Amino acid sequence: YFQHHTRVEWIFLHKGLNALPASRRREYEIRAAAYLAEARPLLTSGRAPAIMCPLNDAGLCGLYSHRMMICRLHGTRNSFAAPDGTRRTFPGCARFTSLSSVRDAAEESMPALDRTPFYRELAGLEKELLVRIGRPLPRVDLTLAEMIVLGPPVLR
């Protein structure tokens, strides 16, 4: 369950969807709507959904070349510096942390991918988009499924 926060990635997602054959895109739209229907009651009860991404095709991303940054970074041990200067480190996905070589290594000795430069670049792209629009827009806080169902972002 990931929420995405930039219109620039939302636009990129729809660029990829628009390049697909209509039947495949429609399948992803149906899956996204089903995802939302399954997620709503879980969210209402305060639980984070553990539902497969609507773009997942037998374990592979159906929109691989247009996937979101968090999808590109997911799985590995990683860290980032928050705007307030604190550093957060994440162990990686369950599959990664279950590897014996990872389990046997001391946590501090395991290298972690620093996501900070990627976040900064993405924030810069989002800021550039908002400057081009010429006015602030409400914050984005959507899942990939919501972005698919809603269609491309409205920029006016």
Tab-separated table of C-alpha atoms in Angstrom, residues 13-138:
chain	number	residue	atom	x	y	z
A	13	LEU	CA	1.789	6.994	-15.266
A	14	HIS	CA	-0.907	8.128	-17.696
A	15	LYS	CA	1.635	8.613	-20.469
A	16	GLY	CA	2.423	4.918	-20.086
A	17	LEU	CA	-1.232	3.895	-19.848
A	18	ASN	CA	-2.065	5.888	-22.988
A	19	ALA	CA	0.636	3.998	-24.901
A	20	LEU	CA	-1.015	0.633	-24.170
A	21	PRO	CA	-3.587	-1.106	-26.366
A	22	ALA	CA	-7.086	-0.034	-25.279
A	23	SER	CA	-8.014	-3.523	-24.053
A	24	ARG	CA	-4.984	-3.755	-21.772
A	25	ARG	CA	-5.521	-0.277	-20.396
A	26	ARG	CA	-9.164	-1.140	-19.706
A	27	GLU	CA	-8.069	-4.277	-17.796
A	28	TYR	CA	-5.852	-2.131	-15.559
A	29	GLU	CA	-8.722	0.324	-15.012
A	30	ILE	CA	-11.002	-2.565	-13.965
A	31	ARG	CA	-8.326	-3.918	-11.606
A	32	ALA	CA	-7.778	-0.436	-10.145
A	33	ALA	CA	-11.504	-0.045	-9.442
A	34	ALA	CA	-11.548	-3.501	-7.798
A	35	TYR	CA	-8.498	-2.532	-5.724
A	36	LEU	CA	-10.299	0.571	-4.445
A	37	ALA	CA	-13.460	-1.374	-3.635
A	38	GLU	CA	-11.420	-3.878	-1.603
A	39	ALA	CA	-9.266	-1.205	0.067
A	40	ARG	CA	-12.040	1.137	1.251
A	41	PRO	CA	-13.409	-1.048	4.072
A	42	LEU	CA	-9.882	-1.838	5.273
A	43	LEU	CA	-8.934	1.841	5.369
A	44	THR	CA	-12.195	2.710	7.096
A	45	SER	CA	-11.369	0.200	9.833
A	46	GLY	CA	-7.878	1.690	10.224
A	47	ARG	CA	-5.978	-1.113	8.505
A	48	ALA	CA	-3.496	-0.686	5.661
A	49	PRO	CA	-4.535	-2.787	2.666
A	50	ALA	CA	-2.266	-5.630	1.566
A	51	ILE	CA	-3.654	-5.833	-1.960
A	52	MET	CA	-1.636	-6.539	-5.090
A	53	CYS	CA	-1.001	-3.574	-7.362
A	54	PRO	CA	-3.495	-3.389	-10.245
A	55	LEU	CA	-0.578	-3.247	-12.702
A	56	ASN	CA	0.852	-6.566	-11.493
A	57	ASP	CA	0.841	-9.205	-14.215
A	58	ALA	CA	1.904	-12.525	-12.683
A	59	GLY	CA	4.606	-10.877	-10.595
A	60	LEU	CA	5.770	-8.413	-13.235
A	61	CYS	CA	4.860	-4.761	-13.646
A	62	GLY	CA	2.643	-4.268	-16.679
A	63	LEU	CA	3.819	-0.676	-16.982
A	64	TYR	CA	7.465	-1.273	-16.086
A	65	SER	CA	8.996	1.596	-18.070
A	66	HIS	CA	6.514	4.068	-16.530
A	67	ARG	CA	6.518	2.863	-12.922
A	68	MET	CA	6.606	5.259	-9.992
A	69	MET	CA	9.838	6.055	-8.178
A	70	ILE	CA	8.806	4.167	-5.029
A	71	CYS	CA	8.184	1.101	-7.189
A	72	ARG	CA	11.668	1.434	-8.670
A	73	LEU	CA	13.219	1.598	-5.188
A	74	HIS	CA	10.971	-0.895	-3.382
A	75	GLY	CA	12.519	-3.994	-1.916
A	76	THR	CA	16.061	-2.977	-1.126
A	77	ARG	CA	17.389	-1.730	2.177
A	78	ASN	CA	17.224	2.047	1.863
A	79	SER	CA	17.421	5.309	3.719
A	80	PHE	CA	16.678	8.972	3.239
A	81	ALA	CA	17.294	12.267	4.936
A	82	ALA	CA	14.022	13.956	5.844
A	83	PRO	CA	13.678	17.727	5.338
A	84	ASP	CA	14.187	18.215	9.094
A	85	GLY	CA	17.594	16.498	8.850
A	86	THR	CA	16.659	13.205	10.490
A	87	ARG	CA	17.654	10.033	8.661
A	88	ARG	CA	15.266	7.121	8.321
A	89	THR	CA	16.372	3.639	7.292
A	90	PHE	CA	14.132	0.837	6.044
A	91	PRO	CA	15.201	-2.829	6.055
A	92	GLY	CA	13.759	-3.712	2.637
A	93	CYS	CA	10.881	-5.972	1.693
A	94	ALA	CA	10.234	-9.321	3.385
A	95	ARG	CA	11.733	-11.223	0.461
A	96	PHE	CA	14.960	-9.196	0.672
A	97	THR	CA	15.270	-9.465	4.452
A	98	SER	CA	14.623	-13.234	4.336
A	99	LEU	CA	17.786	-13.845	2.307
A	100	SER	CA	20.329	-15.646	4.482
A	101	SER	CA	23.141	-13.283	3.458
A	102	VAL	CA	21.054	-10.335	4.644
A	103	ARG	CA	19.892	-12.061	7.844
A	104	ASP	CA	23.446	-13.036	8.766
A	105	ALA	CA	24.950	-9.574	8.233
A	106	ALA	CA	25.013	-7.073	11.055
A	107	GLU	CA	22.331	-4.490	10.306
A	108	GLU	CA	24.747	-1.580	10.515
A	109	SER	CA	27.102	-3.210	8.015
A	110	MET	CA	24.403	-3.717	5.371
A	111	PRO	CA	24.612	-1.047	2.697
A	112	ALA	CA	21.455	1.000	2.180
A	113	LEU	CA	20.448	2.797	-0.974
A	114	ASP	CA	20.178	6.524	-0.210
A	115	ARG	CA	16.857	7.680	-1.704
A	116	THR	CA	17.465	11.325	-0.773
A	117	PRO	CA	18.848	12.522	-4.134
A	118	PHE	CA	15.963	10.836	-5.969
A	119	TYR	CA	13.392	12.486	-3.706
A	120	ARG	CA	15.058	15.861	-4.140
A	121	GLU	CA	15.059	15.536	-7.918
A	122	LEU	CA	11.425	14.435	-7.944
A	123	ALA	CA	10.486	17.367	-5.680
A	124	GLY	CA	12.325	19.688	-8.067
A	125	LEU	CA	10.376	18.337	-11.045
A	126	GLU	CA	7.103	18.764	-9.155
A	127	LYS	CA	8.036	22.337	-8.217
A	128	GLU	CA	8.919	23.095	-11.854
A	129	LEU	CA	5.518	21.758	-12.949
A	130	LEU	CA	3.717	23.946	-10.398
A	131	VAL	CA	5.737	27.006	-11.491
A	132	ARG	CA	4.664	26.352	-15.103
A	133	ILE	CA	1.035	26.083	-13.990
A	134	GLY	CA	1.470	29.393	-12.208
A	135	ARG	CA	-0.391	28.667	-9.002
A	136	PRO	CA	-0.380	26.218	-6.098
A	137	LEU	CA	-2.538	23.116	-6.291
A	138	PRO	CA	-3.808	20.873	-3.477
